[in-house]
Every structure is written in C-alpha cells, then in structure tokens.
C-alpha cells in the first residue's frame, strides 16, 4: 500500500504533489471556470452576501473531464482513483466551480443565528449526498458520489476559506449509516429519515476526530473520502487571493449506487 493509499484510507483524505498533466488541464480549463462565474444562468449560486459562488455543476466539461481542448482529466490523483479506489471508466460530472471571496461567510438574509454560527464555527460541516428535505430539513441519502476531487485553479493563501476535513470521520459515518440501514434493501435507503443518526455521528466526529485544513496550489490536487465529514473554513483576516478569489473545481462523480457508496473502500 503506497503512502497516499494508507493516508487516504486511514484519515479520509490525501493530497497529491504538482503534476504537469493536471497543471496542463488547469491551464486549459481556467477560462471556462472564469466564464461560468459570469454566466447569467449561474448567478443563482451566489450565497452569503456574495462571499461564495457555489457553482454546482457549472463547468462545461464533458464526460472525460475535457473542457476547452484540455483533453481528459489526468495526473497522479486520477491514477490514484483508478488504482487505489478501483474506479475507472465512469462518467465525470460537470465540475463544481467553488469560488470564495474575502469576508466569507456572511449571514444569509432571514436565516437563523444557529445556521450562521454553524457555518462560522463548524465550517458548515456535512457529508455529501445526505440532502436536507422539507422545512424541517430532514436528511435522506440521495446522491452516491465516489469521492471528492479538489483541483485548485489559481493561487491563494492557506487561510482563504480552505477545505476542511475531519480525519477518520469516514469510518465513524460508515458505522452510523450501516446501523441505520441494517436489514433494509439498498434501493429503499433513500426513503429513510437518517437525520438523528447523522447529527449524532457528526457530534461524535467533532469530539473525537482531528480537524484539518487542506491547502493546495494549481497543479496539485486533493481527494476526500465520500463518507468524510468536511466543509469550508471562514476566510481568515489578512488571507489573500487574486481577482479570481479562492477558486477550486470539485469533481464528485457518481460511479455506483447506495450499497457501494456505503461499503466500497
Ligand atoms: Fe461537500
């Protein structure tokens, strides 16, 4: 087991050094990422008094990751996904273009102080795919991402609203969801209200798991385990970024269904 795999499976994330293949992809894709930020149809993704552009599926890449003649996504991180995670020949989703600006996060008009505080003090920690539904925001398993791949598109400081992950939280979450879904056919998992178990597991993670901020530069990449608790830290005073802000493209393809989401490595 190479160091990346050991780190990833134990801690729930790993970072890859600069790779010229990924760097070439970033150079080619940057124009499209910038363009997505300015498209009228994408303006709905501006949040928190315009301190975050969520940009979900905003990048115009195809199923290979190709955009603006970049060629398919490639590099050490993609090799890792194929070799260590055993995931290949899946459809790459349209990347999220996540852009943060100084001052993140400002309150949303009308939201409760608790939600504002959770974003500021708990990095809006969440597990992907457990969507809040209805006014009561009851959590249901609806999406089955294989992993979260983060690709920084520009330079920015480490304090510029970094990605945050709680180390080892993927196994805490796996245990919690396995208990929730025991004896239930995977096709029915999405119908279960798992809010209470999810919140309890999240509290357990806050107490027992180390919180780590991940910084990376263009040409580097990081991968978070699909079951890991993660979020985005507030923009620290004095942290700098260029006019593009803290721009990171995230790929979160869905290569399998609910059973594999829970039990795959
Ligand atoms: Fe997420």
mmCIF file of C-alpha atoms and ligand atoms in Angstrom:
data_model
loop_
_atom_site.group_PDB
_atom_site.id
_atom_site.type_symbol
_atom_site.label_atom_id
_atom_site.label_comp_id
_atom_site.label_asym_id
_atom_site.label_seq_id
_atom_site.Cartn_x
_atom_site.Cartn_y
_atom_site.Cartn_z
ATOM 1 C CA UNK A 1 0.000 0.000 0.000
ATOM 2 C CA UNK A 2 1.618 3.305 -1.028
ATOM 3 C CA UNK A 3 1.672 6.262 1.331
ATOM 4 C CA UNK A 4 -1.181 8.009 -0.430
ATOM 5 C CA UNK A 5 -3.458 4.997 -0.059
ATOM 6 C CA UNK A 6 -2.528 4.455 3.597
ATOM 7 C CA UNK A 7 -3.122 8.134 4.356
ATOM 8 C CA UNK A 8 -6.379 8.182 2.421
ATOM 9 C CA UNK A 9 -7.930 5.062 3.905
ATOM 10 C CA UNK A 10 -6.856 5.872 7.479
ATOM 11 C CA UNK A 11 -7.523 9.597 7.522
ATOM 12 C CA UNK A 12 -10.103 10.031 4.785
ATOM 13 C CA UNK A 13 -8.127 12.350 2.531
ATOM 14 C CA UNK A 14 -4.797 12.818 0.744
ATOM 15 C CA UNK A 15 -3.000 15.460 -1.309
ATOM 16 C CA UNK A 16 -1.000 14.990 -4.494
ATOM 17 C CA UNK A 17 2.132 16.895 -5.490
ATOM 18 C CA UNK A 18 2.313 19.079 -8.557
ATOM 19 C CA UNK A 19 1.677 17.052 -11.699
ATOM 20 C CA UNK A 20 2.366 18.529 -15.151
ATOM 21 C CA UNK A 21 -0.588 16.626 -16.627
ATOM 22 C CA UNK A 22 -3.019 18.187 -14.160
ATOM 23 C CA UNK A 23 -1.321 21.558 -14.475
ATOM 24 C CA UNK A 24 -1.957 21.491 -18.236
ATOM 25 C CA UNK A 25 -5.626 20.670 -17.580
ATOM 26 C CA UNK A 26 -5.910 23.639 -15.190
ATOM 27 C CA UNK A 27 -4.316 25.974 -17.754
ATOM 28 C CA UNK A 28 -6.835 24.890 -20.386
ATOM 29 C CA UNK A 29 -9.887 24.845 -18.091
ATOM 30 C CA UNK A 30 -9.332 28.134 -16.264
ATOM 31 C CA UNK A 31 -11.023 30.213 -18.961
ATOM 32 C CA UNK A 32 -14.152 28.060 -18.799
ATOM 33 C CA UNK A 33 -14.196 28.244 -14.983
ATOM 34 C CA UNK A 34 -13.964 32.030 -15.122
ATOM 35 C CA UNK A 35 -16.705 32.168 -17.748
ATOM 36 C CA UNK A 36 -19.039 30.058 -15.572
ATOM 37 C CA UNK A 37 -18.805 32.628 -12.793
ATOM 38 C CA UNK A 38 -20.092 35.338 -15.153
ATOM 39 C CA UNK A 39 -22.926 33.403 -16.820
ATOM 40 C CA UNK A 40 -26.356 34.788 -16.033
ATOM 41 C CA UNK A 41 -27.732 31.280 -15.561
ATOM 42 C CA UNK A 42 -25.186 30.626 -12.816
ATOM 43 C CA UNK A 43 -25.887 33.790 -10.778
ATOM 44 C CA UNK A 44 -28.223 31.684 -8.582
ATOM 45 C CA UNK A 45 -25.139 30.158 -6.985
ATOM 46 C CA UNK A 46 -24.021 33.359 -5.253
ATOM 47 C CA UNK A 47 -24.505 32.917 -1.500
ATOM 48 C CA UNK A 48 -23.823 34.616 1.839
ATOM 49 C CA UNK A 49 -23.947 38.176 0.564
ATOM 50 C CA UNK A 50 -21.908 37.218 -2.468
ATOM 51 C CA UNK A 51 -18.951 35.860 -0.493
ATOM 52 C CA UNK A 52 -19.356 32.388 -2.050
ATOM 53 C CA UNK A 53 -20.161 31.270 -5.572
ATOM 54 C CA UNK A 54 -21.229 27.648 -5.093
ATOM 55 C CA UNK A 55 -21.114 26.942 -8.842
ATOM 56 C CA UNK A 56 -22.569 23.421 -8.652
ATOM 57 C CA UNK A 57 -22.026 21.604 -11.977
ATOM 58 C CA UNK A 58 -21.089 24.966 -13.510
ATOM 59 C CA UNK A 59 -18.046 23.828 -15.523
ATOM 60 C CA UNK A 60 -18.751 22.940 -19.158
ATOM 61 C CA UNK A 61 -16.603 19.780 -19.204
ATOM 62 C CA UNK A 62 -17.623 16.548 -20.905
ATOM 63 C CA UNK A 63 -17.761 13.005 -19.510
ATOM 64 C CA UNK A 64 -13.964 12.632 -19.765
ATOM 65 C CA UNK A 65 -13.321 15.930 -17.972
ATOM 66 C CA UNK A 66 -12.355 17.582 -21.237
ATOM 67 C CA UNK A 67 -13.094 21.300 -21.480
ATOM 68 C CA UNK A 68 -11.673 23.844 -23.926
ATOM 69 C CA UNK A 69 -9.482 21.176 -25.567
ATOM 70 C CA UNK A 70 -7.855 20.352 -22.232
ATOM 71 C CA UNK A 71 -8.027 16.651 -23.007
ATOM 72 C CA UNK A 72 -9.374 14.144 -20.468
ATOM 73 C CA UNK A 73 -8.560 14.656 -16.808
ATOM 74 C CA UNK A 74 -5.254 13.006 -15.975
ATOM 75 C CA UNK A 75 -2.493 13.036 -13.397
ATOM 76 C CA UNK A 76 -1.469 11.300 -10.197
ATOM 77 C CA UNK A 77 -4.832 11.911 -8.499
ATOM 78 C CA UNK A 78 -6.720 10.342 -11.390
ATOM 79 C CA UNK A 79 -4.296 7.393 -11.397
ATOM 80 C CA UNK A 80 -4.981 7.003 -7.671
ATOM 81 C CA UNK A 81 -8.737 6.959 -8.269
ATOM 82 C CA UNK A 82 -8.274 4.164 -10.816
ATOM 83 C CA UNK A 83 -5.656 2.110 -8.970
ATOM 84 C CA UNK A 84 -6.315 2.615 -5.245
ATOM 85 C CA UNK A 85 -10.073 3.233 -5.366
ATOM 86 C CA UNK A 86 -10.656 0.882 -8.295
ATOM 87 C CA UNK A 87 -12.839 3.462 -10.064
ATOM 88 C CA UNK A 88 -12.341 3.907 -13.791
ATOM 89 C CA UNK A 89 -14.425 4.330 -16.932
ATOM 90 C CA UNK A 90 -17.102 6.307 -15.088
ATOM 91 C CA UNK A 91 -18.731 9.495 -16.331
ATOM 92 C CA UNK A 92 -17.092 12.614 -14.939
ATOM 93 C CA UNK A 93 -19.733 15.037 -13.692
ATOM 94 C CA UNK A 94 -19.730 18.703 -14.659
ATOM 95 C CA UNK A 95 -17.366 20.147 -12.053
ATOM 96 C CA UNK A 96 -18.442 22.433 -9.270
ATOM 97 C CA UNK A 97 -16.661 25.773 -9.595
ATOM 98 C CA UNK A 98 -16.426 26.861 -5.953
ATOM 99 C CA UNK A 99 -15.231 30.435 -5.518
ATOM 100 C CA UNK A 100 -14.808 32.146 -2.165
ATOM 101 C CA UNK A 101 -14.182 35.823 -1.517
ATOM 102 C CA UNK A 102 -12.807 37.768 1.478
ATOM 103 C CA UNK A 103 -15.397 38.030 4.227
ATOM 104 C CA UNK A 104 -16.835 34.535 3.764
ATOM 105 C CA UNK A 105 -19.247 33.675 5.317
ATOM 106 C CA UNK A 106 -21.737 36.492 5.767
ATOM 107 C CA UNK A 107 -25.238 35.637 7.048
ATOM 108 C CA UNK A 108 -27.991 34.824 4.566
ATOM 109 C CA UNK A 109 -30.943 37.201 4.924
ATOM 110 C CA UNK A 110 -33.571 35.643 7.187
ATOM 111 C CA UNK A 111 -31.597 32.604 8.312
ATOM 112 C CA UNK A 112 -31.416 31.573 11.956
ATOM 113 C CA UNK A 113 -28.420 32.619 14.105
ATOM 114 C CA UNK A 114 -27.733 28.925 14.639
ATOM 115 C CA UNK A 115 -27.185 28.288 10.959
ATOM 116 C CA UNK A 116 -24.932 31.345 10.651
ATOM 117 C CA UNK A 117 -22.964 30.134 13.665
ATOM 118 C CA UNK A 118 -22.637 26.591 12.302
ATOM 119 C CA UNK A 119 -21.045 27.998 9.157
ATOM 120 C CA UNK A 120 -18.653 30.224 11.114
ATOM 121 C CA UNK A 121 -17.760 27.875 13.944
ATOM 122 C CA UNK A 122 -18.212 24.440 12.389
ATOM 123 C CA UNK A 123 -17.198 25.136 8.781
ATOM 124 C CA UNK A 124 -20.694 24.153 7.554
ATOM 125 C CA UNK A 125 -19.591 20.543 8.145
ATOM 126 C CA UNK A 126 -21.515 17.934 6.183
ATOM 127 C CA UNK A 127 -21.349 14.611 4.381
ATOM 128 C CA UNK A 128 -22.183 14.864 0.670
ATOM 129 C CA UNK A 129 -25.306 13.202 -0.642
ATOM 130 C CA UNK A 130 -27.437 13.483 2.519
ATOM 131 C CA UNK A 131 -29.814 16.096 1.240
ATOM 132 C CA UNK A 132 -31.975 18.184 3.597
ATOM 133 C CA UNK A 133 -35.619 17.907 2.557
ATOM 134 C CA UNK A 134 -38.664 19.947 3.550
ATOM 135 C CA UNK A 135 -38.939 22.797 6.017
ATOM 136 C CA UNK A 136 -37.603 20.546 8.750
ATOM 137 C CA UNK A 137 -34.524 19.746 6.621
ATOM 138 C CA UNK A 138 -34.827 16.001 7.194
ATOM 139 C CA UNK A 139 -31.788 14.179 5.801
ATOM 140 C CA UNK A 140 -32.099 11.497 3.132
ATOM 141 C CA UNK A 141 -29.415 9.667 1.162
ATOM 142 C CA UNK A 142 -29.932 10.843 -2.410
ATOM 143 C CA UNK A 143 -26.519 11.035 -4.123
ATOM 144 C CA UNK A 144 -23.728 8.477 -4.267
ATOM 145 C CA UNK A 145 -20.505 10.297 -5.013
ATOM 146 C CA UNK A 146 -17.481 8.024 -5.421
ATOM 147 C CA UNK A 147 -15.074 10.619 -3.959
ATOM 148 C CA UNK A 148 -14.480 14.355 -3.838
ATOM 149 C CA UNK A 149 -11.601 15.553 -6.017
ATOM 150 C CA UNK A 150 -10.452 19.139 -5.398
ATOM 151 C CA UNK A 151 -8.429 20.943 -8.050
ATOM 152 C CA UNK A 152 -7.185 24.464 -7.195
ATOM 153 C CA UNK A 153 -7.434 26.645 -10.292
ATOM 154 C CA UNK A 154 -5.402 29.660 -9.097
ATOM 155 C CA UNK A 155 -3.027 30.690 -6.314
ATOM 156 C CA UNK A 156 -4.450 31.741 -2.932
ATOM 157 C CA UNK A 157 -3.330 31.796 0.689
ATOM 158 C CA UNK A 158 -3.843 28.859 3.043
ATOM 159 C CA UNK A 159 -6.277 30.990 5.083
ATOM 160 C CA UNK A 160 -8.517 31.754 2.107
ATOM 161 C CA UNK A 161 -11.566 29.666 3.121
ATOM 162 C CA UNK A 162 -9.771 26.308 2.927
ATOM 163 C CA UNK A 163 -11.413 22.903 2.546
ATOM 164 C CA UNK A 164 -11.717 21.281 5.965
ATOM 165 C CA UNK A 165 -11.919 17.565 6.736
ATOM 166 C CA UNK A 166 -12.243 15.629 9.991
ATOM 167 C CA UNK A 167 -9.706 12.825 9.921
ATOM 168 C CA UNK A 168 -11.104 9.329 10.306
ATOM 169 C CA UNK A 169 -14.679 10.611 10.175
ATOM 170 C CA UNK A 170 -15.436 8.432 7.134
ATOM 171 C CA UNK A 171 -15.358 5.295 9.310
ATOM 172 C CA UNK A 172 -17.491 6.910 12.035
ATOM 173 C CA UNK A 173 -20.048 7.808 9.372
ATOM 174 C CA UNK A 174 -19.831 4.373 7.745
ATOM 175 C CA UNK A 175 -20.627 2.689 11.083
ATOM 176 C CA UNK A 176 -23.515 5.082 11.759
ATOM 177 C CA UNK A 177 -25.124 4.610 8.352
ATOM 178 C CA UNK A 178 -24.570 0.849 8.400
ATOM 179 C CA UNK A 179 -26.606 0.716 11.628
ATOM 180 C CA UNK A 180 -29.332 2.907 10.103
ATOM 181 C CA UNK A 181 -29.697 0.766 7.012
ATOM 182 C CA UNK A 182 -29.266 -2.676 8.559
ATOM 183 C CA UNK A 183 -31.870 -5.084 7.191
ATOM 184 C CA UNK A 184 -33.184 -2.584 4.622
ATOM 185 C CA UNK A 185 -32.781 -3.131 0.870
ATOM 186 C CA UNK A 186 -30.339 -0.563 -0.601
ATOM 187 C CA UNK A 187 -32.973 0.603 -3.073
ATOM 188 C CA UNK A 188 -35.017 1.829 -0.088
ATOM 189 C CA UNK A 189 -32.226 3.599 1.798
ATOM 190 C CA UNK A 190 -33.135 6.962 0.307
ATOM 191 C CA UNK A 191 -36.579 6.756 1.866
ATOM 192 C CA UNK A 192 -35.179 6.514 5.390
ATOM 193 C CA UNK A 193 -35.012 9.645 7.532
ATOM 194 C CA UNK A 194 -31.469 9.443 8.892
ATOM 195 C CA UNK A 195 -31.339 12.923 10.406
ATOM 196 C CA UNK A 196 -30.924 11.883 14.038
ATOM 197 C CA UNK A 197 -28.215 9.286 13.367
ATOM 198 C CA UNK A 198 -26.354 11.704 11.088
ATOM 199 C CA UNK A 199 -26.417 14.518 13.653
ATOM 200 C CA UNK A 200 -25.288 12.176 16.430
ATOM 201 C CA UNK A 201 -22.402 10.871 14.307
ATOM 202 C CA UNK A 202 -21.420 14.441 13.426
ATOM 203 C CA UNK A 203 -21.216 15.367 17.120
ATOM 204 C CA UNK A 204 -19.125 12.268 17.775
ATOM 205 C CA UNK A 205 -16.744 13.362 14.998
ATOM 206 C CA UNK A 206 -16.413 16.891 16.397
ATOM 207 C CA UNK A 207 -15.344 15.400 19.725
ATOM 208 C CA UNK A 208 -13.081 12.584 18.542
ATOM 209 C CA UNK A 209 -11.615 13.447 15.129
ATOM 210 C CA UNK A 210 -8.876 15.927 14.233
ATOM 211 C CA UNK A 211 -9.973 18.895 12.113
ATOM 212 C CA UNK A 212 -7.533 19.528 9.245
ATOM 213 C CA UNK A 213 -7.441 22.389 6.740
ATOM 214 C CA UNK A 214 -6.188 21.444 3.266
ATOM 215 C CA UNK A 215 -4.306 23.926 1.133
ATOM 216 C CA UNK A 216 -3.075 23.129 -2.363
ATOM 217 C CA UNK A 217 -1.746 25.016 -5.360
ATOM 218 C CA UNK A 218 -2.505 24.811 -9.084
ATOM 219 C CA UNK A 219 -1.124 21.534 -10.429
ATOM 220 C CA UNK A 220 -1.720 19.867 -7.076
ATOM 221 C CA UNK A 221 -4.945 18.143 -6.084
ATOM 222 C CA UNK A 222 -6.602 16.577 -3.067
ATOM 223 C CA UNK A 223 -9.148 13.817 -2.615
ATOM 224 C CA UNK A 224 -11.573 13.422 0.264
ATOM 225 C CA UNK A 225 -13.340 10.154 1.058
ATOM 226 C CA UNK A 226 -17.011 10.278 0.048
ATOM 227 C CA UNK A 227 -18.112 9.446 3.621
ATOM 228 C CA UNK A 228 -15.834 12.013 5.311
ATOM 229 C CA UNK A 229 -17.272 14.943 7.241
ATOM 230 C CA UNK A 230 -15.963 18.057 5.517
ATOM 231 C CA UNK A 231 -16.677 21.720 4.986
ATOM 232 C CA UNK A 232 -15.179 25.124 4.298
ATOM 233 C CA UNK A 233 -13.496 27.351 6.873
ATOM 234 C CA UNK A 234 -14.190 31.088 7.174
ATOM 235 C CA UNK A 235 -11.855 33.398 5.271
ATOM 236 C CA UNK A 236 -9.180 34.402 7.779
ATOM 237 C CA UNK A 237 -8.315 38.085 8.220
ATOM 238 C CA UNK A 238 -5.388 39.038 6.015
ATOM 239 C CA UNK A 239 -5.598 35.981 3.743
ATOM 240 C CA UNK A 240 -5.071 36.908 0.121
ATOM 241 C CA UNK A 241 -6.216 35.705 -3.260
ATOM 242 C CA UNK A 242 -6.183 37.250 -6.722
ATOM 243 C CA UNK A 243 -9.193 38.627 -8.610
ATOM 244 C CA UNK A 244 -10.464 35.063 -9.226
ATOM 245 C CA UNK A 245 -10.848 34.555 -5.470
ATOM 246 C CA UNK A 246 -10.263 31.142 -3.921
ATOM 247 C CA UNK A 247 -11.284 29.145 -6.982
ATOM 248 C CA UNK A 248 -11.364 25.344 -6.694
ATOM 249 C CA UNK A 249 -13.014 22.905 -9.091
ATOM 250 C CA UNK A 250 -14.555 19.882 -7.393
ATOM 251 C CA UNK A 251 -15.445 16.690 -9.219
ATOM 252 C CA UNK A 252 -17.922 14.404 -7.466
ATOM 253 C CA UNK A 253 -18.939 11.708 -9.955
ATOM 254 C CA UNK A 254 -21.479 9.019 -9.112
ATOM 255 C CA UNK A 255 -19.848 5.754 -10.236
ATOM 256 C CA UNK A 256 -22.112 3.423 -8.259
ATOM 257 C CA UNK A 257 -25.288 3.024 -6.181
ATOM 258 C CA UNK A 258 -26.156 3.130 -2.473
ATOM 259 C CA UNK A 259 -24.682 -0.230 -1.487
ATOM 260 C CA UNK A 260 -21.244 0.581 -2.897
ATOM 261 C CA UNK A 261 -21.466 4.115 -1.508
ATOM 262 C CA UNK A 262 -21.575 2.613 1.970
ATOM 263 C CA UNK A 263 -19.330 -0.430 1.583
ATOM 264 C CA UNK A 264 -16.744 0.345 -1.122
ATOM 265 C CA UNK A 265 -13.222 1.080 0.139
HETATM 266 FE FE1 LIG B 1 -19.445 18.790 0.291
#
